[in-house]
Coordinates of C-alpha atoms in Angstrom, one line a residue:
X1 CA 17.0 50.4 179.1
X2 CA 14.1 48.8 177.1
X3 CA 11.7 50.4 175.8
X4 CA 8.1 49.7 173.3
X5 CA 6.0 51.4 171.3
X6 CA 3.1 50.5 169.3
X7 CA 1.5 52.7 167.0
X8 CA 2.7 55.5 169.5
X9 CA 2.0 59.0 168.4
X10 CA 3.8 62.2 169.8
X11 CA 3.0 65.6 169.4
X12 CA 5.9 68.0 169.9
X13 CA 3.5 71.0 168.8
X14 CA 0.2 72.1 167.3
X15 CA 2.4 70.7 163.7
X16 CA 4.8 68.3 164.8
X17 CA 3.5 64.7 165.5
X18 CA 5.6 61.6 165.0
X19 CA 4.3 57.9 164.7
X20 CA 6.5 55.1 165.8
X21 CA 4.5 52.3 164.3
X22 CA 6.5 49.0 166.3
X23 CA 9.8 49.0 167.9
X24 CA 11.6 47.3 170.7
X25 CA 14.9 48.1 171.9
X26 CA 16.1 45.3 174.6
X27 CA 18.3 46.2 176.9
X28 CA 21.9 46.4 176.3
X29 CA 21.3 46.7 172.3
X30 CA 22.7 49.3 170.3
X31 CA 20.6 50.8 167.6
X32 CA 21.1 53.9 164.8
X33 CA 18.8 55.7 163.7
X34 CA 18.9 57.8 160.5
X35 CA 16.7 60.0 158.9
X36 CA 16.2 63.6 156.8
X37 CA 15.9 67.1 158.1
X38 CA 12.8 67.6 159.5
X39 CA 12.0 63.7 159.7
X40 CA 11.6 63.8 163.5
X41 CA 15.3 62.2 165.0
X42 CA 15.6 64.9 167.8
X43 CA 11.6 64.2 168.4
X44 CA 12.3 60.7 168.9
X45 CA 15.4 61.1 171.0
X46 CA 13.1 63.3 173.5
X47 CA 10.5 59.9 173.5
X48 CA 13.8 57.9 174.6
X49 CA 14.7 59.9 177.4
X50 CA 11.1 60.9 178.2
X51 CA 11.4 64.3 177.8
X52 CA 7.5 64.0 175.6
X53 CA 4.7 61.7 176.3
X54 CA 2.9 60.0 173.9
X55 CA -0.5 60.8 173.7
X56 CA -1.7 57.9 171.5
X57 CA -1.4 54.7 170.9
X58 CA 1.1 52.6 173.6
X59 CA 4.9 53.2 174.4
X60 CA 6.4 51.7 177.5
X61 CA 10.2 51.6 179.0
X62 CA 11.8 50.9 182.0
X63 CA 14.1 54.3 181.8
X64 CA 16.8 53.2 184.4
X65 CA 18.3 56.7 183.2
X66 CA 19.9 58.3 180.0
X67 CA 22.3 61.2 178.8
X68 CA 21.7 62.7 176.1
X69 CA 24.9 64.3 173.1
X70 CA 22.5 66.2 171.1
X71 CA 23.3 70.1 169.1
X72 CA 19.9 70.8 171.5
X73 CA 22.3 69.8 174.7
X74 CA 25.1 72.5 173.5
X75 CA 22.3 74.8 172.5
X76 CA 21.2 74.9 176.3
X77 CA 25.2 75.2 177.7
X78 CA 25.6 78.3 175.3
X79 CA 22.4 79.7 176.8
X80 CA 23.1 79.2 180.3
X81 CA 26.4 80.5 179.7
X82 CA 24.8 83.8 178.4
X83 CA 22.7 83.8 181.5
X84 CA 25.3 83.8 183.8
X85 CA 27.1 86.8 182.0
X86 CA 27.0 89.7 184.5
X87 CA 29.5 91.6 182.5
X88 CA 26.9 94.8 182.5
X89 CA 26.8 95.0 185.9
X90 CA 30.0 94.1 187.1
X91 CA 32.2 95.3 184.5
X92 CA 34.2 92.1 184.7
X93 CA 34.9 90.2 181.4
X94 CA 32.9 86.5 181.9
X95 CA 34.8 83.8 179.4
X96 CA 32.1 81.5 180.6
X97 CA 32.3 78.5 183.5
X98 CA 35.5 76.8 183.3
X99 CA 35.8 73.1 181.6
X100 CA 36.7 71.4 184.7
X101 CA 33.4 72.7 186.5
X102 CA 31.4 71.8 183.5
X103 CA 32.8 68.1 183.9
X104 CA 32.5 68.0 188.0
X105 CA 28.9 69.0 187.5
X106 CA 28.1 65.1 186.3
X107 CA 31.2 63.5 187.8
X108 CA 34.3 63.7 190.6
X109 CA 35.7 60.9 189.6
X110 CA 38.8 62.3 189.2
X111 CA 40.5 59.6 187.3
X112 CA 37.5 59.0 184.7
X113 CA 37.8 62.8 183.6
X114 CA 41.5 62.7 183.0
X115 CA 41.1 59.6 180.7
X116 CA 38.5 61.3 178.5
X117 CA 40.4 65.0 178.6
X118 CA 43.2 63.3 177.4
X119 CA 42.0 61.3 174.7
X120 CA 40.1 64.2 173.3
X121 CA 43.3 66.4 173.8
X122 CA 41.0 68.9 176.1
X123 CA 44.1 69.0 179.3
X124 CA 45.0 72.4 178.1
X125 CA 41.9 73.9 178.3
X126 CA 40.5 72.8 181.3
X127 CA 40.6 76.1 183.0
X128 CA 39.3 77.5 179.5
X129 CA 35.7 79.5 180.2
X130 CA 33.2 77.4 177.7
X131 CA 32.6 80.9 176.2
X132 CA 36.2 80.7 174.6
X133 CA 36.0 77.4 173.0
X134 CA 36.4 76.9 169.2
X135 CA 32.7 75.1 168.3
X136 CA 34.7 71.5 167.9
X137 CA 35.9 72.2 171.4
X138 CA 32.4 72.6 173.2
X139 CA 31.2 69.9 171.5
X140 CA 33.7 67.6 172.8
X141 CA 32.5 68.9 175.9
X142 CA 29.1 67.6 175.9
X143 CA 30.5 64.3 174.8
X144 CA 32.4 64.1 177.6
X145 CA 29.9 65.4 180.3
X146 CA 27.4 62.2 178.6
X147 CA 30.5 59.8 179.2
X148 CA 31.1 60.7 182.3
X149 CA 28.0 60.1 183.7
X150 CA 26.8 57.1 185.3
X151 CA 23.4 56.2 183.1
X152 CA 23.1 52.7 181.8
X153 CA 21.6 54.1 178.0
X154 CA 23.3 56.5 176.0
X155 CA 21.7 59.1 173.5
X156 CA 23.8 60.2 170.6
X157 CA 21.8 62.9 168.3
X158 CA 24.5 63.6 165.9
X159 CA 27.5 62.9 168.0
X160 CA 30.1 63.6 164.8
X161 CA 29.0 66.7 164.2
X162 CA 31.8 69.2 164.2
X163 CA 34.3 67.1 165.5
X164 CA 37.9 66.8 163.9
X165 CA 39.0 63.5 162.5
X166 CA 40.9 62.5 165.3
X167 CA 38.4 63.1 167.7
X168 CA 36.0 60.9 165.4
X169 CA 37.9 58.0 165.7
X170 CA 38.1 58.1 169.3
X171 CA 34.5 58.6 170.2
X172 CA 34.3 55.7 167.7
X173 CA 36.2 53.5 170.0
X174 CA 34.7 54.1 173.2
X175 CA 31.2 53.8 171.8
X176 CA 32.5 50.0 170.5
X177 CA 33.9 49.5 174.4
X178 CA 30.5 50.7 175.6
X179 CA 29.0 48.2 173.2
X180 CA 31.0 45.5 174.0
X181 CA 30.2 46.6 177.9
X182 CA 26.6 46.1 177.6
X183 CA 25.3 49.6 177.7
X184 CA 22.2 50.4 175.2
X185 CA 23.4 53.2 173.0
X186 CA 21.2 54.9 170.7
X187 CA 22.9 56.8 167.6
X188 CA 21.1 59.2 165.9
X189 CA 22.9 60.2 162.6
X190 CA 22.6 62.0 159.3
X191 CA 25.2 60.2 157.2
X192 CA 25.0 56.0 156.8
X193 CA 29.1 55.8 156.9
X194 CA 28.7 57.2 160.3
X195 CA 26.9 54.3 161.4
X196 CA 29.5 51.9 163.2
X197 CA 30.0 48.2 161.9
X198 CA 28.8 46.7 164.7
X199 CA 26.0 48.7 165.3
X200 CA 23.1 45.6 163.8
X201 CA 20.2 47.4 164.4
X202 CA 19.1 50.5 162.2
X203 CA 16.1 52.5 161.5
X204 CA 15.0 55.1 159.2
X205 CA 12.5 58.0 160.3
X206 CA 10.9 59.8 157.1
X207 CA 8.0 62.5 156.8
X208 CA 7.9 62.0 161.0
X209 CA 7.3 58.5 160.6
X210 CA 9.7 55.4 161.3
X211 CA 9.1 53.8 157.6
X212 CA 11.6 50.9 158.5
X213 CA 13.7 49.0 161.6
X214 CA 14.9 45.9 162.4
X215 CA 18.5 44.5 161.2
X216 CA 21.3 46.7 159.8
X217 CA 21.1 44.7 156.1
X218 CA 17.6 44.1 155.9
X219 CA 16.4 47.4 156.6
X220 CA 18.9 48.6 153.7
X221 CA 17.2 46.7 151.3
X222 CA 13.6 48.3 151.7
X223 CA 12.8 49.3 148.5
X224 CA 11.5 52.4 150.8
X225 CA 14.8 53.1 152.1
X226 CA 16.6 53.3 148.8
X227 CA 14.6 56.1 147.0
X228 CA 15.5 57.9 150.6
X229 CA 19.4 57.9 149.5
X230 CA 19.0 58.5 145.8
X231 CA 19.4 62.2 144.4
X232 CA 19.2 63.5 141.3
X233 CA 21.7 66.4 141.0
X234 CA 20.5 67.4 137.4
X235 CA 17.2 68.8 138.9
X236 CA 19.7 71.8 140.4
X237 CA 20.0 75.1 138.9
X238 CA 21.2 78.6 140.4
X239 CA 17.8 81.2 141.2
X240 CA 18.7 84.5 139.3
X241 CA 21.0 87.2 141.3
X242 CA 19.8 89.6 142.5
X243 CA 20.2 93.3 140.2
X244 CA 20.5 95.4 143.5
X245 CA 23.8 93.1 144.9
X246 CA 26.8 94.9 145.1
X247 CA 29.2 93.8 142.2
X248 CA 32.6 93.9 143.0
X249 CA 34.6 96.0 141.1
X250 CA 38.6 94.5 141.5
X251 CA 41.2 94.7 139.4
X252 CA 41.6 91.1 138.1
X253 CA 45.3 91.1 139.0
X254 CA 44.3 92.2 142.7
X255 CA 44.0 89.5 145.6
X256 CA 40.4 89.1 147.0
X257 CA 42.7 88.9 150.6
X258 CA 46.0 89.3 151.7
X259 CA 47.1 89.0 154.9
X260 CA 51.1 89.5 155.7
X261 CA 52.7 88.0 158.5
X262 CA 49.3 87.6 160.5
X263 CA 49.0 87.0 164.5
X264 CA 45.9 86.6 166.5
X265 CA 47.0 86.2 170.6
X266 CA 45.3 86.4 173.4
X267 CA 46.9 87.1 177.0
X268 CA 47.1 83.6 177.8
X269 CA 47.4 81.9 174.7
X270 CA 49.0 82.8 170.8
X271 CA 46.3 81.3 168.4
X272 CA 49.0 81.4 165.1
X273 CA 51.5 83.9 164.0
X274 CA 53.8 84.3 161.0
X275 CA 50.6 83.3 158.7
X276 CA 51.0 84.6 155.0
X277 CA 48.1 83.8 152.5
X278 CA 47.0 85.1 149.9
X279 CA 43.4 84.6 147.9
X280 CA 43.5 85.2 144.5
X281 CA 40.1 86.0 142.3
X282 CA 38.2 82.3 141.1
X283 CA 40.2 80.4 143.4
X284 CA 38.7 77.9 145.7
X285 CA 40.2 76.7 149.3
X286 CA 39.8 74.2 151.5
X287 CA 40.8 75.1 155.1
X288 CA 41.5 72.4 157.6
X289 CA 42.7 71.2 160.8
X290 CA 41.8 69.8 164.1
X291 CA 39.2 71.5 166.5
X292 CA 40.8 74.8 168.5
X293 CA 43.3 75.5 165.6
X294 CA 42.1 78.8 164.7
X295 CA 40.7 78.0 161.2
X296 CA 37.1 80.0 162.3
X297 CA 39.0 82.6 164.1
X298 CA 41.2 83.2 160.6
X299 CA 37.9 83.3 158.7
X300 CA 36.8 85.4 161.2
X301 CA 39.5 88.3 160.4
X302 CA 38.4 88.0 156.9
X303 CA 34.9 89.0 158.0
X304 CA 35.8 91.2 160.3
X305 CA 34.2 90.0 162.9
X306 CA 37.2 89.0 165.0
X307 CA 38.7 92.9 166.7
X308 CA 42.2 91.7 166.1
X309 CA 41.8 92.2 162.0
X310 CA 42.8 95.9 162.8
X311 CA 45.7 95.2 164.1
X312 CA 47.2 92.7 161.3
X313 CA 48.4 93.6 158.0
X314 CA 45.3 92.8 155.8
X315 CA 43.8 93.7 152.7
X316 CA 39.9 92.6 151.5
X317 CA 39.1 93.5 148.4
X318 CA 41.9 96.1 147.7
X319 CA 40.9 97.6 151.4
X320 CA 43.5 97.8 154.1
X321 CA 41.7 97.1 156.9
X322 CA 42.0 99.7 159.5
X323 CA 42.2 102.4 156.9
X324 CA 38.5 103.9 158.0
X325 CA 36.4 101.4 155.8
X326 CA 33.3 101.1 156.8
X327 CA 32.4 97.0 157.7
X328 CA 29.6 97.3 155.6
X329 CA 32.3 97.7 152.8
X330 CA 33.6 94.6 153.1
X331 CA 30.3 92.4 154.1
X332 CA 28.4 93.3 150.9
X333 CA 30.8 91.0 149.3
X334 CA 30.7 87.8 151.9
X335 CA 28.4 85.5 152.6
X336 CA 28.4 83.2 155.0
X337 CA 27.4 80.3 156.8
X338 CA 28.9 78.5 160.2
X339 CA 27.7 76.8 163.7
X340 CA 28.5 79.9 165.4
X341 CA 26.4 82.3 162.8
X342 CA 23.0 79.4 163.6
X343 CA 23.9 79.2 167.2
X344 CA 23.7 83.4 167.5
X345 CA 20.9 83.7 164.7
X346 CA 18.2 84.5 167.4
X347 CA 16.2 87.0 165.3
X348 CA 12.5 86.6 165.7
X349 CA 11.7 85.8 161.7
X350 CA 10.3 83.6 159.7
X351 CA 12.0 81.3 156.5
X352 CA 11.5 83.6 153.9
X353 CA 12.2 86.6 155.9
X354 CA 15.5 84.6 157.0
X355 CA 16.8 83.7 153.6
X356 CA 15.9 87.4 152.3
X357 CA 18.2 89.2 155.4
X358 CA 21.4 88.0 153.1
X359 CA 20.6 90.4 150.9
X360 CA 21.3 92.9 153.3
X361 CA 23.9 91.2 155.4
X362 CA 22.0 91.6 158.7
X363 CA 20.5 88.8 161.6
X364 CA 16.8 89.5 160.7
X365 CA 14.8 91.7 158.5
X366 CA 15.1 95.5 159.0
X367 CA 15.0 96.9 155.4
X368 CA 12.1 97.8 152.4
X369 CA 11.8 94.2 150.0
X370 CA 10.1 93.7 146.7
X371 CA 8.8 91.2 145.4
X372 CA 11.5 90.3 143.4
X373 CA 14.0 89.9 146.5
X374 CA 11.4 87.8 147.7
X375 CA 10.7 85.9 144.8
X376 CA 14.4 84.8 144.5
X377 CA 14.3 84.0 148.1
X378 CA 11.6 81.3 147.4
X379 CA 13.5 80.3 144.6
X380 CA 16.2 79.4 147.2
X381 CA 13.5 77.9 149.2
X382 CA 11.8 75.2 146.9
X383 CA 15.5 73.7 146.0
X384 CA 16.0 73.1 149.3
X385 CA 12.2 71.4 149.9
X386 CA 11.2 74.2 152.4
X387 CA 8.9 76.7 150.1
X388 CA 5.8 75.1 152.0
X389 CA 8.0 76.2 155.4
X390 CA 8.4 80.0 154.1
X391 CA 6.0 81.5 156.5
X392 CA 7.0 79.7 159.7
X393 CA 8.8 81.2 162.3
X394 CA 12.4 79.7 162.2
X395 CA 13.5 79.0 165.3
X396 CA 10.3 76.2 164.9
X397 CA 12.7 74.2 162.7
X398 CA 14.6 71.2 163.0
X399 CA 18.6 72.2 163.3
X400 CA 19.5 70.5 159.9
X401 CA 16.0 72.6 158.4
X402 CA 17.6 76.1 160.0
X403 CA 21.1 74.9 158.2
X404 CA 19.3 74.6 155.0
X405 CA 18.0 78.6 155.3
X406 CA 20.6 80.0 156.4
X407 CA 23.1 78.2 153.4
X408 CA 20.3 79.6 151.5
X409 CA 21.1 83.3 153.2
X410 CA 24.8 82.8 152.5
X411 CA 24.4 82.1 149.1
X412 CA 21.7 84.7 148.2
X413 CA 23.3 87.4 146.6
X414 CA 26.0 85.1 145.3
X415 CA 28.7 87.5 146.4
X416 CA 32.3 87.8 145.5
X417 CA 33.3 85.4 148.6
X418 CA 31.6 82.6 150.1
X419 CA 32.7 81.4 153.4
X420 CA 32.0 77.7 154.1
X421 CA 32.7 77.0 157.9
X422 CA 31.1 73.3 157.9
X423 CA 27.9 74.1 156.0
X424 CA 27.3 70.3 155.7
X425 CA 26.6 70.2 159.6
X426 CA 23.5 68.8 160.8
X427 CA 22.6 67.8 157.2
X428 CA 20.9 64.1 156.1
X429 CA 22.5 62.5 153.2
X430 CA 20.2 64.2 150.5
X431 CA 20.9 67.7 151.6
X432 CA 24.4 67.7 152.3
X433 CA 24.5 66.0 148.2
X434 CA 22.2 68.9 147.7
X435 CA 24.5 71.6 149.4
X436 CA 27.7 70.1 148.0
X437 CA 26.1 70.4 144.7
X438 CA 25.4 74.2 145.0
X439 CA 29.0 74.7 145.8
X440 CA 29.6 73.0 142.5
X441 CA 27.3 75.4 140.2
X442 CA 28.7 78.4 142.0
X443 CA 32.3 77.4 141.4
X444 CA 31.3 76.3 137.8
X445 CA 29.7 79.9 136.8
X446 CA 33.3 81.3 138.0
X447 CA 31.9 84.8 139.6
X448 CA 32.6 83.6 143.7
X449 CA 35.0 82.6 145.3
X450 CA 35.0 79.7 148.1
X451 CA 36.3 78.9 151.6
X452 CA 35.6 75.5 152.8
X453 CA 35.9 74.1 156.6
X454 CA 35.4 70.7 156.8
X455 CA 36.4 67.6 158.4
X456 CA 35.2 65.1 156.0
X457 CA 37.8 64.2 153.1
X458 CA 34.4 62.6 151.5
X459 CA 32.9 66.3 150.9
X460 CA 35.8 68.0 149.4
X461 CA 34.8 68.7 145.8
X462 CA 37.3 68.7 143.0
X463 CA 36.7 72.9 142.9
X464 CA 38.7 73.0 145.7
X465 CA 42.7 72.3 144.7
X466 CA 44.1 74.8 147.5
X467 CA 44.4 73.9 150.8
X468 CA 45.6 75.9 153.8
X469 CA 46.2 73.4 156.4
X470 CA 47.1 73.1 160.0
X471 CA 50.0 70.5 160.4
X472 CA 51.0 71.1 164.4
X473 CA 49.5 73.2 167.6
X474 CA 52.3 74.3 170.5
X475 CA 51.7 76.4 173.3
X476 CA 55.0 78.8 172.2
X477 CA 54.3 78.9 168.7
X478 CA 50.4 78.3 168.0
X479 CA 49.1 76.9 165.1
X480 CA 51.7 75.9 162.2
X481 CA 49.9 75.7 158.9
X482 CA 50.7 74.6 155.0
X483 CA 49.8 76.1 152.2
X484 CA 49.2 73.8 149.1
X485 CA 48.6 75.4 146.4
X486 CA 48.0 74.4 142.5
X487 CA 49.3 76.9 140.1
X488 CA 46.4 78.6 138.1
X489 CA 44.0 77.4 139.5
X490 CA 41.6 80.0 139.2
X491 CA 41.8 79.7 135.3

């Protein structure tokens, strides 16, 4: 694929309207792109595989046909899935159109999909439903269903995102083998170490304009380019609490959780057993392990969001679950943030409205607010750069902007435990300093404590000096995990 632009303008909506000033991508070149929430990278992708026309200025290509890895992509899967749910009428349980089928839909080449299955470690789920698949798991999905098809340019809009670090590296080697092939590949990405060596071509998209392109080392030395990266970390500070949030009243000797001898199975397959942790008060984790290990299913029995928490011996907060506790018991102590939360947030609302629903633990707004709850909500707001944003509906933001609110919902209240399933997803380089550094103030003022899920060594803060860790997967005995933990931490 080639393709041109000129002062090309393209409106997405009545708000959204990105300049490409000059560009040209030749055929067979590779090219990353990089850029800050809301800068317009998912807009641009849509003018590479002609999914919006311009309607100013000039842009030409030959489009000899592209596929697209994009959070949009998986979006549209998990939607179609839901469509095809006829549970309500049938009374049949639907786990969602099996792997395989997802894969035959672009490809029966037979040989090809067993390559990629297996170096993405995907064999034993190929008779999985998609509806069952961990979030790293679906998104090795897409990546495979864009492999797997035949088009000369590939289009990856984030294609790291949620992945485990094995999984990294190998999409890292088959996008150099693709390079080396000749195909044009297109990376779209959020953090500049995730911009491959030999990748020579780069540009930056700011404010919905490309501000810079051309070569790799050139284009980082635009005086422009370096005030993008730079932060300042001192301008942070915590908005107040607010009065009306639950405090937790715990003995300090208690456990915020303890769960003995814990086991989550389904009829075909034993997610972990024999799993002992306990969480004391001011002590920070960091929970990691490769996609489909169970780390958001074990977060999820903290929550109580996962059915099988009544069935394991577990204690929140002093409350043995299953001992006729209400939820809302528990969840006016949690916040929260994960892919699953955004990817289910489908509340007609707007930012403010969003942010303020933490307050009250609930996917939109259905509750009395004051001014004050509002007022710390925009305090949450304008340290994240989205005040100006507070009125618009939020399903109108970019998917790093969304990330950005709903951190903002998790961390509202500032509760007694904050749950961290990969809160850095989808974010540029600024924010995810910016995020990282609110994990830092709330572990510093000692009144939360934090669960971390990530897959980048890079993002684990010095807070966090326990780790519960999966060190094997087998189909007899599920997940095997380690517990490393530093005595006293929490003083």
């Amino acid at each position: 694929m080639s393709a041109h632009y000129h002062q090309a303008y393209f409106s997405l909506d009545s708000h959204t309207r990105l300049l490409i000033p000059d560009l040209n991508i030749c055929d067979g070149e590779s090219w990353a792109f990089i850029g800050s929430n809301g800068s317009g990278k998912s807009v641009f992708a849509k003018t590479l595989n002609q999914t919006l026309e311009n309607d100013e200025g000039h842009f030409s290509s030959d489009h000899l046909g592209t596929a697209t890895v994009s959070l949009e992509e998986q979006q549209f899967l998990i939607d179609r899935e839901a469509e095809r749910d006829e549970s309500d009428i049938t009374n049949e349980v639907f786990h969602g159109t099996p792997v395989i089928e997802l894969l035959r839909e672009i490809s029966n080449d037979s040989q090809k999909i067993k390559h990629l299955v297996n170096v993405f470690s995907l064999a034993p789920l190929l008779n999985t439903g998609f509806r069952k698949l961990s979030t790293g798991e679906s998104r090795k999905v897409i990546l495979l269903r864009a492999l797997l098809s035949n088009s000369k340019t590939l289009i990856f809009d984030e294609p790291y995102e949620g992945l485990d670090r094995e999984s990294q590296v190998a999409l890292s080697n088959i996008l150099h083998d693709l390079h080396q092939q000749g195909r044009t590949l297109i990376l779209i990405v959020n953090r500049l170490d995730e911009v491959p060596i030999w990748c020579s071509n780069l540009g930056v998209l700011h404010n919905l304009t490309l501000i810079a392109q051309g070569h790799k080392s050139a284009v980082l030395n635009d005086q422009r380019v370096k005030a993008f990266f730079k932060f300042n970390a001192e301008s942070l500070v915590l908005p107040d609490r607010d009065p009306c949030s639950a405090v937790l009243n715990l003995d300090q000797q208690q456990p915020l959780v303890k769960l003995h001898d814990g086991r989550v199975a389904y009829s075909d397959k034993l997610i972990f057993e024999h799993l002992s942790w306990r969480i004391e008060q001011g002590e920070h984790w960091t929970i990691q392990g490769p996609n489909g290990c169970g780390k958001s299913t074990l977060l999820n029995l903290i929550t109580g969001d996962h059915p099988q928490c009544y069935v394991n011996d577990l204690q929140i907060f002093g409350i043995k679950r299953g001992s006729g506790e209400s939820i809302w018991d528990i969840k006016q102590h949690i916040g929260i943030i994960s892919a699953a939360l955004q990817w289910q947030y489908k509340a007609t609302t707007n930012v403010l409205s969003a942010v303020v629903s933490g307050l009250f633990d609930s996917i939109g707004l259905y509750s009395q607010v004051d001014d004050h709850q509002k007022n710390i909500a925009l305090s949450w707001l304008k340290q994240v750069k989205l005040a100006h944003k507070a009125n618009e509906p939020l399903h109108q933001l970019s998917y790093g902007e969304q990330r950005l609110v709903l951190i903002c919902r998790a961390m509202i209240k500032q509760p007694a435990l904050l749950i961290l399933d990969e809160p850095c997803q989808g974010l540029d380089e600024i924010n995810r300093q910016l995020v990282l550094g609110f994990i830092e103030l709330l572990a510093q003022q000692k009144n939360t404590t934090l669960l971390y899920v990530t897959h980048h060594e890079k993002d684990i803060l010095n807070c966090f000096q326990n780790r519960l860790i999966c060190t094997d997967i087998t189909p007899n005995h599920g997940s095997q995990w380690r517990i490393l933990r530093r005595e006293n931490s929490s003083k």
